[in-house]
Coordinates of C-alpha atoms in Angstrom, one line a residue:
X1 CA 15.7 26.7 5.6
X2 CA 15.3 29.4 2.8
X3 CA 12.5 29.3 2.3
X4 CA 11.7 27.4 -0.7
X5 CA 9.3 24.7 -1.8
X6 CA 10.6 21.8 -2.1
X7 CA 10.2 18.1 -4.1
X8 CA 12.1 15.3 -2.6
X9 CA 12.3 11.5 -3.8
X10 CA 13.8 9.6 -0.7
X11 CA 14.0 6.4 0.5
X12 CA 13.6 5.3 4.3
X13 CA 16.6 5.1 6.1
X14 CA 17.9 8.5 4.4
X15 CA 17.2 11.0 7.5
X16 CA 14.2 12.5 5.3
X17 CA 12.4 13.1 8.6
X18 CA 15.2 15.2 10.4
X19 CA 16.0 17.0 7.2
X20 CA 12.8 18.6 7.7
X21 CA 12.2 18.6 11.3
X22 CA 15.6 20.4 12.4
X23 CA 15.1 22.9 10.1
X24 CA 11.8 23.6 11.4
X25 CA 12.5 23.8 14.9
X26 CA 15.4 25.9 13.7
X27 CA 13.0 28.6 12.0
X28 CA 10.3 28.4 15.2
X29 CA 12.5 28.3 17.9
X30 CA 12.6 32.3 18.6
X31 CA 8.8 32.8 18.4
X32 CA 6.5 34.0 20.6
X33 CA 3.6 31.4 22.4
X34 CA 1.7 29.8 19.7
X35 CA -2.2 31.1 19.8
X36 CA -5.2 29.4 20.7
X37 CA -6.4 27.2 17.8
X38 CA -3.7 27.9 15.7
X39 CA -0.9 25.9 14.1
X40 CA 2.5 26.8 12.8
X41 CA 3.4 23.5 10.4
X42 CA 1.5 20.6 9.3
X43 CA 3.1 17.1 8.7
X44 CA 0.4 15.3 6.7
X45 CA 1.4 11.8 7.2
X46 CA -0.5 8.3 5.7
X47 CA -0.9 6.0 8.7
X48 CA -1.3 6.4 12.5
X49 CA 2.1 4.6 13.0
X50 CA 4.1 7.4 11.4
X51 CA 2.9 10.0 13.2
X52 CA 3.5 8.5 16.4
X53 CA 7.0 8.2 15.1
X54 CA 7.1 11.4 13.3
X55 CA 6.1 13.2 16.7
X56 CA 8.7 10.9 18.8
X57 CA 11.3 12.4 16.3
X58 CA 10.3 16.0 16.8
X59 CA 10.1 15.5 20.6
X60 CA 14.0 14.3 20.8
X61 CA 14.8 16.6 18.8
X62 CA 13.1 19.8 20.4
X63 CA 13.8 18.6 24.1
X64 CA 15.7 21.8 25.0
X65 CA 13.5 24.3 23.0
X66 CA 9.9 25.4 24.3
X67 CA 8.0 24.6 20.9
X68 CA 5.3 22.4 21.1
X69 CA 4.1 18.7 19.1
X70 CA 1.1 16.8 18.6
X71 CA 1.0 13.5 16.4
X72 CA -3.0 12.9 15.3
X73 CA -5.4 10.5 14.3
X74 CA -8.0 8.4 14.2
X75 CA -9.0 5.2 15.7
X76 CA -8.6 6.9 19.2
X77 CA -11.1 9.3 21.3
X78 CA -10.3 12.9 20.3
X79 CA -10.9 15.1 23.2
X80 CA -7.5 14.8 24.3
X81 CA -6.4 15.6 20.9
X82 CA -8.8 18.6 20.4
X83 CA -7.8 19.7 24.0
X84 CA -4.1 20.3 22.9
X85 CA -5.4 21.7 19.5
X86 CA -7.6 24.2 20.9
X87 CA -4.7 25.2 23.4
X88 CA -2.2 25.7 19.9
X89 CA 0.4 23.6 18.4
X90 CA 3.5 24.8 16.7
X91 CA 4.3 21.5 14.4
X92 CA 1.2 19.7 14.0
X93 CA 1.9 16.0 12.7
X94 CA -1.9 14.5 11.3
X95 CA -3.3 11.7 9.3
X96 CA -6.1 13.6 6.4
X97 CA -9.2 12.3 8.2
X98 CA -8.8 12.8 11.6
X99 CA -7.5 16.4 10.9
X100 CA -10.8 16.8 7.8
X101 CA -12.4 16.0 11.4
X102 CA -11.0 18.5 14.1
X103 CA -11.6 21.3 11.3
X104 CA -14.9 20.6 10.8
X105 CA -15.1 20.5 14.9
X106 CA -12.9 24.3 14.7
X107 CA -10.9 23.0 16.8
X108 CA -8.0 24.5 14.9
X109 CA -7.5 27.5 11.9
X110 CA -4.6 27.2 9.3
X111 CA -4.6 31.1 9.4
X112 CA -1.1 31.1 11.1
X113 CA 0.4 28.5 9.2
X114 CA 3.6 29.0 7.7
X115 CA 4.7 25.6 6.2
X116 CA 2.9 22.5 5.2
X117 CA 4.8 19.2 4.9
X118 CA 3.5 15.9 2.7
X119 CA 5.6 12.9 4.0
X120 CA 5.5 9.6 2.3
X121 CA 2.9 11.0 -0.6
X122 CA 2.9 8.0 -2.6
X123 CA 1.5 6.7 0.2
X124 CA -1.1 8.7 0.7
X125 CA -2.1 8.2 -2.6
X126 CA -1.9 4.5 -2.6
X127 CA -4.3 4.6 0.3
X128 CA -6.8 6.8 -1.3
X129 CA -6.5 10.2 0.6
X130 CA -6.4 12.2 -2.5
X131 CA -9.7 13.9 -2.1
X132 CA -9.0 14.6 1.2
X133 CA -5.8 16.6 0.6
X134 CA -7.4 18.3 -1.9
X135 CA -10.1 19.8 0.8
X136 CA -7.3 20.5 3.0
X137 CA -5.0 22.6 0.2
X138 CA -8.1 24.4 -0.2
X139 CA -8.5 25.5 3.1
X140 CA -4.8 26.5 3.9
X141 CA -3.0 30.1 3.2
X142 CA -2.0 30.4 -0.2
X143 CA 1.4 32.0 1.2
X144 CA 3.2 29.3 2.7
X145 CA 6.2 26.9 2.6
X146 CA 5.0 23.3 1.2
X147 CA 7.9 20.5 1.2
X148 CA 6.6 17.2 -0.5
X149 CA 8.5 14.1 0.3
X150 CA 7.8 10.7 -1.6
X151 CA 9.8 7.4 -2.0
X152 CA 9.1 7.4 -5.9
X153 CA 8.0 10.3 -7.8
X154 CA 5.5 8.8 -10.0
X155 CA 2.8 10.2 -12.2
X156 CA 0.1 10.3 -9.2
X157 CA 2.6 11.7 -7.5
X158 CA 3.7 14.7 -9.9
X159 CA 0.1 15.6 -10.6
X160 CA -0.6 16.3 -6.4
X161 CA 3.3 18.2 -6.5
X162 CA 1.5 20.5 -9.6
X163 CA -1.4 21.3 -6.9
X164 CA 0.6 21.7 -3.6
X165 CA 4.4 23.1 -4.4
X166 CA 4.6 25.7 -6.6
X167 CA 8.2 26.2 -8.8
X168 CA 9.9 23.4 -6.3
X169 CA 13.1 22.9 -6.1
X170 CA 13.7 19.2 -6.9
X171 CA 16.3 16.2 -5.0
X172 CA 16.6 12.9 -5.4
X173 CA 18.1 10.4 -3.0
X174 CA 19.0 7.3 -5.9
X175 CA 17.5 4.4 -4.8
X176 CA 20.5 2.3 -5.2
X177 CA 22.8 4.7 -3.1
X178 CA 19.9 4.4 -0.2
X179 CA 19.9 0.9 0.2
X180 CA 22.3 -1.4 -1.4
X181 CA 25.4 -0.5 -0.3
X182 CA 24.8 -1.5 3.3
X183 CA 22.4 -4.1 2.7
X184 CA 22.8 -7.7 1.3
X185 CA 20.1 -8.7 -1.0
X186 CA 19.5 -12.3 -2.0
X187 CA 16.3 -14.2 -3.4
X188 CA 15.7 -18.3 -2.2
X189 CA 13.9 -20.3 -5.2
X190 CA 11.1 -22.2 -4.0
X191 CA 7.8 -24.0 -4.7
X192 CA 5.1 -21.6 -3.4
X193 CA 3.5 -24.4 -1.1
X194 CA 6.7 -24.8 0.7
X195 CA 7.4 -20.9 1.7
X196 CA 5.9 -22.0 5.1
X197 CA 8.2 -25.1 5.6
X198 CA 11.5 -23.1 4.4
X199 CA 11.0 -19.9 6.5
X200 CA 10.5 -22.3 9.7
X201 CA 14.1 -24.1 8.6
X202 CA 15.8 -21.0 8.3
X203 CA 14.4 -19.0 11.4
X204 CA 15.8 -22.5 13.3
X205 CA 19.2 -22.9 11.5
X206 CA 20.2 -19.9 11.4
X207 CA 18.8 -19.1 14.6
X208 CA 17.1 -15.3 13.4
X209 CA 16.3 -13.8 16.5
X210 CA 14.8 -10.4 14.5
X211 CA 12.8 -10.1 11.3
X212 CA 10.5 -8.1 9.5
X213 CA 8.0 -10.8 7.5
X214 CA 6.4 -9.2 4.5
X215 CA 3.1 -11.0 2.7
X216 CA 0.9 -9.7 0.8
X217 CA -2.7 -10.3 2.7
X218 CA -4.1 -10.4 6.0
X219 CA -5.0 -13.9 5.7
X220 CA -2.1 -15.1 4.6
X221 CA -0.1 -12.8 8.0
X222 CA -2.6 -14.7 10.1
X223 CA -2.5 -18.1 8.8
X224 CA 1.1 -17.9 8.8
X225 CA 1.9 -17.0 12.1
X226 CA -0.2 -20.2 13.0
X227 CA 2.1 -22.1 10.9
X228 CA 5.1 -21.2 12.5
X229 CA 3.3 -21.2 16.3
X230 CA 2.9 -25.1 15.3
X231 CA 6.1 -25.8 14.5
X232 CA 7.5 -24.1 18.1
X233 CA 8.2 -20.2 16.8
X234 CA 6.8 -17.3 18.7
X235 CA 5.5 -14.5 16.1
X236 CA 3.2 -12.5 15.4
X237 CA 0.6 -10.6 12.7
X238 CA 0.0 -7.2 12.4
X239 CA -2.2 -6.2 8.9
X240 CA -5.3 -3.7 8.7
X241 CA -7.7 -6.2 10.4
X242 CA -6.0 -6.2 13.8
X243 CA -7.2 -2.9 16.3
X244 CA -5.0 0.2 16.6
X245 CA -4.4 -0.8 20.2
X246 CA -3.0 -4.5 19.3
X247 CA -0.9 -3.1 16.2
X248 CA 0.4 -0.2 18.5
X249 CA 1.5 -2.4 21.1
X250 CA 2.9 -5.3 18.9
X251 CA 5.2 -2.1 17.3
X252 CA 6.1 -1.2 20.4
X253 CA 7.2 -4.8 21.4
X254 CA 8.5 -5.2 18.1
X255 CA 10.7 -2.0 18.5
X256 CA 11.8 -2.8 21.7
X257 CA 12.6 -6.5 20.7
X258 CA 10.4 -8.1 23.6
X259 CA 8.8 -9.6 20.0
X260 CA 11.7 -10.9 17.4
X261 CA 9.5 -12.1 14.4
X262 CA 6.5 -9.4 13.1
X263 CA 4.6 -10.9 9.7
X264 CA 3.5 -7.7 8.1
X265 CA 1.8 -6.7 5.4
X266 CA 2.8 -3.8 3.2
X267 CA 0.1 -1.1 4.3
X268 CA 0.3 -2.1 8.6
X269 CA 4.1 -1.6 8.6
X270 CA 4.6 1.8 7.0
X271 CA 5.0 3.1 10.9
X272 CA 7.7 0.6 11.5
X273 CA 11.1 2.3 12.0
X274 CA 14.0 0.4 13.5
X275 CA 17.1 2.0 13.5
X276 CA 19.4 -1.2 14.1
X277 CA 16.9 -3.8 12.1
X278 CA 18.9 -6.5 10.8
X279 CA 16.6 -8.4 8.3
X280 CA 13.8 -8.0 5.9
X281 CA 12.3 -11.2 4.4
X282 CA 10.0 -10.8 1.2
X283 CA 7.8 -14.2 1.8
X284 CA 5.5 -12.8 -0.6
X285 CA 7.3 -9.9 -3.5
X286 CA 5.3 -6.7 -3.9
X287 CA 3.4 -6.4 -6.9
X288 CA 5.4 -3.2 -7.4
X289 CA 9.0 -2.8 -7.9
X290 CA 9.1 0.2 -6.1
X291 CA 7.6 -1.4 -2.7
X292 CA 10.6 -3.7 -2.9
X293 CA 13.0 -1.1 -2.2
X294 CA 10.7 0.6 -0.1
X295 CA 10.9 -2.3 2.3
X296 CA 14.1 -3.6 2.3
X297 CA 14.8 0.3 3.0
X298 CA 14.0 -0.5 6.4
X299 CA 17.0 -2.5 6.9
X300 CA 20.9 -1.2 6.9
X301 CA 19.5 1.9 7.6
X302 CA 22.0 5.0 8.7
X303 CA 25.5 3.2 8.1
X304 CA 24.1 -0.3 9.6
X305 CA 24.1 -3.3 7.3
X306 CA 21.1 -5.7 6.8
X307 CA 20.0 -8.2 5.2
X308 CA 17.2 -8.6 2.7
X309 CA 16.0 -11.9 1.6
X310 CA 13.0 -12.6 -0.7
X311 CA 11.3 -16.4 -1.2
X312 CA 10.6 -16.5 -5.1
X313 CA 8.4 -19.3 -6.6
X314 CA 7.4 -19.6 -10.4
X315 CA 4.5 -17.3 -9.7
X316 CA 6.7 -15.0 -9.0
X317 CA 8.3 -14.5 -11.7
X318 CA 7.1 -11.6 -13.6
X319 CA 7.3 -9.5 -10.2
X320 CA 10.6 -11.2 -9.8
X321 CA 12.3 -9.1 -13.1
X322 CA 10.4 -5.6 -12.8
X323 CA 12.2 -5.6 -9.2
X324 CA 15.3 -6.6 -10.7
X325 CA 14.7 -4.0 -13.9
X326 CA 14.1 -1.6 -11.0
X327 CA 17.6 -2.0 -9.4
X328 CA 19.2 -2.4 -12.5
X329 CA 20.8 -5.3 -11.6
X330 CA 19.8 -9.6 -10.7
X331 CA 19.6 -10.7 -7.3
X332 CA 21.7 -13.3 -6.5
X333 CA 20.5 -16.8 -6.1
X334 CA 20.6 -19.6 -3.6
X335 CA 18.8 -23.2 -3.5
X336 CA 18.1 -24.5 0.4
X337 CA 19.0 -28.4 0.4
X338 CA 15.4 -30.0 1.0
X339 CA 13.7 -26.9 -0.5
X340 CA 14.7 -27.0 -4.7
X341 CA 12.0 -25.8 -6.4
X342 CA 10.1 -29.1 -8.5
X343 CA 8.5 -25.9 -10.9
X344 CA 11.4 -24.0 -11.8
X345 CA 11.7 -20.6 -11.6
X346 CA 13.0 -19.2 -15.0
X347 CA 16.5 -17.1 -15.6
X348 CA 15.8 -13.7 -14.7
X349 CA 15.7 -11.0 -17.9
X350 CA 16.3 -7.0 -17.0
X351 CA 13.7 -5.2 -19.0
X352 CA 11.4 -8.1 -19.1
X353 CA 8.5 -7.3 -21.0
X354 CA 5.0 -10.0 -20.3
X355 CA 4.0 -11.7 -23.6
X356 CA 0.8 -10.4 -23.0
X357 CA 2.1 -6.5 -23.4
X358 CA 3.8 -7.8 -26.6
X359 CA 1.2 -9.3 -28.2
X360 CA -0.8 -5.6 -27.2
X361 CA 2.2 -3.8 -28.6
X362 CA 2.6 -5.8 -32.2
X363 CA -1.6 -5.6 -32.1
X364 CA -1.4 -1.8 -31.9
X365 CA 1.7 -1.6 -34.7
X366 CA -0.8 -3.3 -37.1
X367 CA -3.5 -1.0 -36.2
X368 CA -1.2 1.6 -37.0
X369 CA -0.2 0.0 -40.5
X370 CA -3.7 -0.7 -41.9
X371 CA -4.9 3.0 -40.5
X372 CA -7.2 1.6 -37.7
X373 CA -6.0 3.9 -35.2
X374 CA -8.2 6.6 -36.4
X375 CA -10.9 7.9 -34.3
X376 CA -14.4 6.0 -34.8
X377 CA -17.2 8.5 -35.7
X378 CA -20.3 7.4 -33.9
X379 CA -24.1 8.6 -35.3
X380 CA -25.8 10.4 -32.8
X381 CA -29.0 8.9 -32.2
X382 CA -32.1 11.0 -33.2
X383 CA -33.9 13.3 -30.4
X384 CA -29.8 14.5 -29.3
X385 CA -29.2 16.2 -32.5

C-alpha cells in the first residue's frame, strides 16, 4: 500500500475485498493498541450482508495478527456494537446509518483515522445513501487514504469519487475478463406465464441441486417459491420484506448448502458470496445491463466455472439487447420442448436503440433545423420586476 487514493471498477468474484484488506492489515499490523473510541479504517459497505462478509474476510485473514474487526449495522440492538466501539476498533466495516447513528451516540471519533474504504458504491447509491456519506466525508480527517471500489463507474458514481478521492489513481477489472471466461451464459425463450412451469422442469430434469433465483419483486420471490413448494421443490425467498434474522439465517443455510434453491431479489442478495456457486438463473432480467453482470458475477468465481441462465419472454426484449450491447456480444439460445414461446421473442440487435428514443432523437434534429432549440424568454409577471 503506497499510499495513494485509489478508483477501482471491479466485478465480484475478482478478490476486490482482499485487495484491500491484506494491504490493510499489512500497514496496521506493527501498531500500537488502538485507543478508546477511535478507529483506524472504515469500510463503508451498502447492506448488512456484506459487512458480515466483509468482517468474516478480515477475521481469516488477520487470525495470526492482534488487530482488531467489527462489521455494523442496523436492524440489531447496538449496545454490543457500541461496547466494542467504545473499547476501539482498528478496521471498522459499517453500513451509513447505523454508523450516522453511533456518531451521533460518540460512541466513536474519526480523529485517528487513516484510511476510508467505499465498497460496492454504486450500490450505495442505488439504495439512496448519498446524503448520508456526504455527512460522514464531512466529518472525517481531510488527511487520509480513501480507496473507492464500484462494479460500474457511472456518472453517479464519478460525481461521489470527485467528493471522496482526491487525484486517484484509476483500475479497471473489464467486465468480460471477470466473468465470461469461466462462466457459460445462455438465455431460454419463453412465454412470460410459463417461467413458473419451465424453471420447475428444469430444476427436476436436470436435477439442480444449487441455484441462485433472481426476480425482480418481493411478491413475485414469494409467490414463486409457493409455486415450486406445490409442485414438490424445497426453496425459499429472501427480498427486503423478510426480517434481518430470517434473511441472515436463510444466507447462512444457503451458504452452507443445508438450502439448495434461494429466490432473490436484486437488493436482498448483494451479501451473498459463494465461493464454489454453480448457477445463477435470471427468471426475471435486470432492468439494467450492468446488474446482469453484476449477478452472474457470483458464479465461476476465482477460477471455478458456472453457469448463468436467463428465462427471456417478449417483454423482455428491450432489456434483453442492452445486456447483450453491454457484453458486446448475443447470448446463445435454446428452446425447452413443451416450453416454445407462442409470442415470439424477436432476433436480438447489439446497439438496439427503442423506437421511442428514435422518434425523440429525429424530434429533436427538426427542432434543431427550424431553430426551435433556442431558449424560450418568459415575461416576468408584474410585482417581481
Amino acid at each position: 500500500m503506497t499510499g495513494k487514493n485509489l478508483i477501482a471498477a471491479a466485478q465480484t468474484g475478482t478478490g476486490k475485498t482482499a485487495s484491500f484488506v491484506l494491504p490493510l492489515l499489512e500497514k496496521f499490523s506493527d501498531m500500537p493498541p488502538i485507543r478508546a473510541k477511535r478507529i483506524r479504517a472504515l469500510i463503508l459497505v451498502p447492506t448488512r450482508e456484506l459487512a458480515v462478509q466483509v468482517d468474516a474476510n478480515i477475521t481469516q485473514y488477520s487470525k495470526h495478527l492482534s488487530l482488531t474487526s467489527l462489521a455494523m449495522y442496523g436492524g440489531v440492538d447496538y449496545k454490543d456494537q457500541k461496547q466494542r466501539l467504545i473499547d476501539g476498533v482498528d478496521i471498522l466495516v459499517a453500513t451509513p446509518g447505523r454508523l450516522l447513528d453511533m456518531y451521533t451516540q460518540r460512541a466513536l471519533h474519526f480523529d485517528e483515522l487513516e484510511v476510508l474504504v467505499l465498497d460496492e458504491a454504486d450500490r450505495m447509491l442505488d439504495m439512496g445513501f448519498i446524503e448520508d456519506i456526504n455527512k460522514i466525508l464531512e466529518r472525517l480527517p481531510k488527511e487520509r487514504q480513501n480507496l473507492l471500489f464500484s462494479a460500474t463507474l457511472s456518472d453517479q458514481v464519478r460525481v461521489l469519487a470527485k467528493t471522496a478521492v482526491e487525484r486517484p489513481v484509476e483500475i479497471s477489472v473489464s467486465p468480460d475478463s471477470a466473468t465470461t471466461p469461466q462462466i457459460d451464459q445462455w438465455l431460454i425463450t419463453v412465454d412470460k406465464d410459463k417461467k413458473s412451469a419451465l424453471l420447475s422442469h428444469m430444476i427436476k430434469e436436470n436435477e439442480w441441486k444449487q441455484a441462485l433465483i433472481f426476480i425482480q419483486t418481493k411478491h413475485g420471490a414469494a409467490k414463486l417459491v409457493s409455486q415450486l413448494e406445490k409442485r414438490g421443490i424445497a426453496a425459499e425467498a429472501i427480498h427486503g420484506g423478510r426480517s434481518q434474522a430470517v434473511r441472515e439465517k436463510l444466507l447462512n443455510d444457503f451458504k452452507s448448502g443445508e438450502l439448495g434453491l434461494l429466490v432473490a431479489t436484486g437488493i436482498a442478495a448483494r451479501g451473498i458470496d459463494i465461493d464454489d456457486l454453480t448457477r445463477v438463473i435470471n427468471y426475471d432480467l435486470p432492468d439494467q445491463a450492468d446488474d446482469y453482470v453484476h449477478r452472474i458475477g457470483r458464479t465461476g468465481r476465482a477460477g471455478a466455472t458456472g453457469e448463468a441462465i436467463s428465462f427471456v419472454s417478449r417483454d423482455d426484449f428491450r432489456h434483453l439487447c442492452a445486456i447483450e450491447t453491454r457484453l458486446g456480444h448475443l447470448i446463445v439460445r435454446k428452446e425447452i420442448e413443451g416450453f416454445v414461446p407462442q409470442k415470439e421473442v424477436p432476433a436480438s440487435i447489439l446497439n438496439y436503440v427503442p423506437e421511442t428514443k428514435i422518434a425523440a432523437r429525429r424530434k429533436n434534429f427538426k427542432n434543431k433545423q427550424n431553430g426551435q432549440d433556442k431558449p424560450t424568454s418568459h415575461a416576468i409577471p408584474k410585482g417581481r420586476r
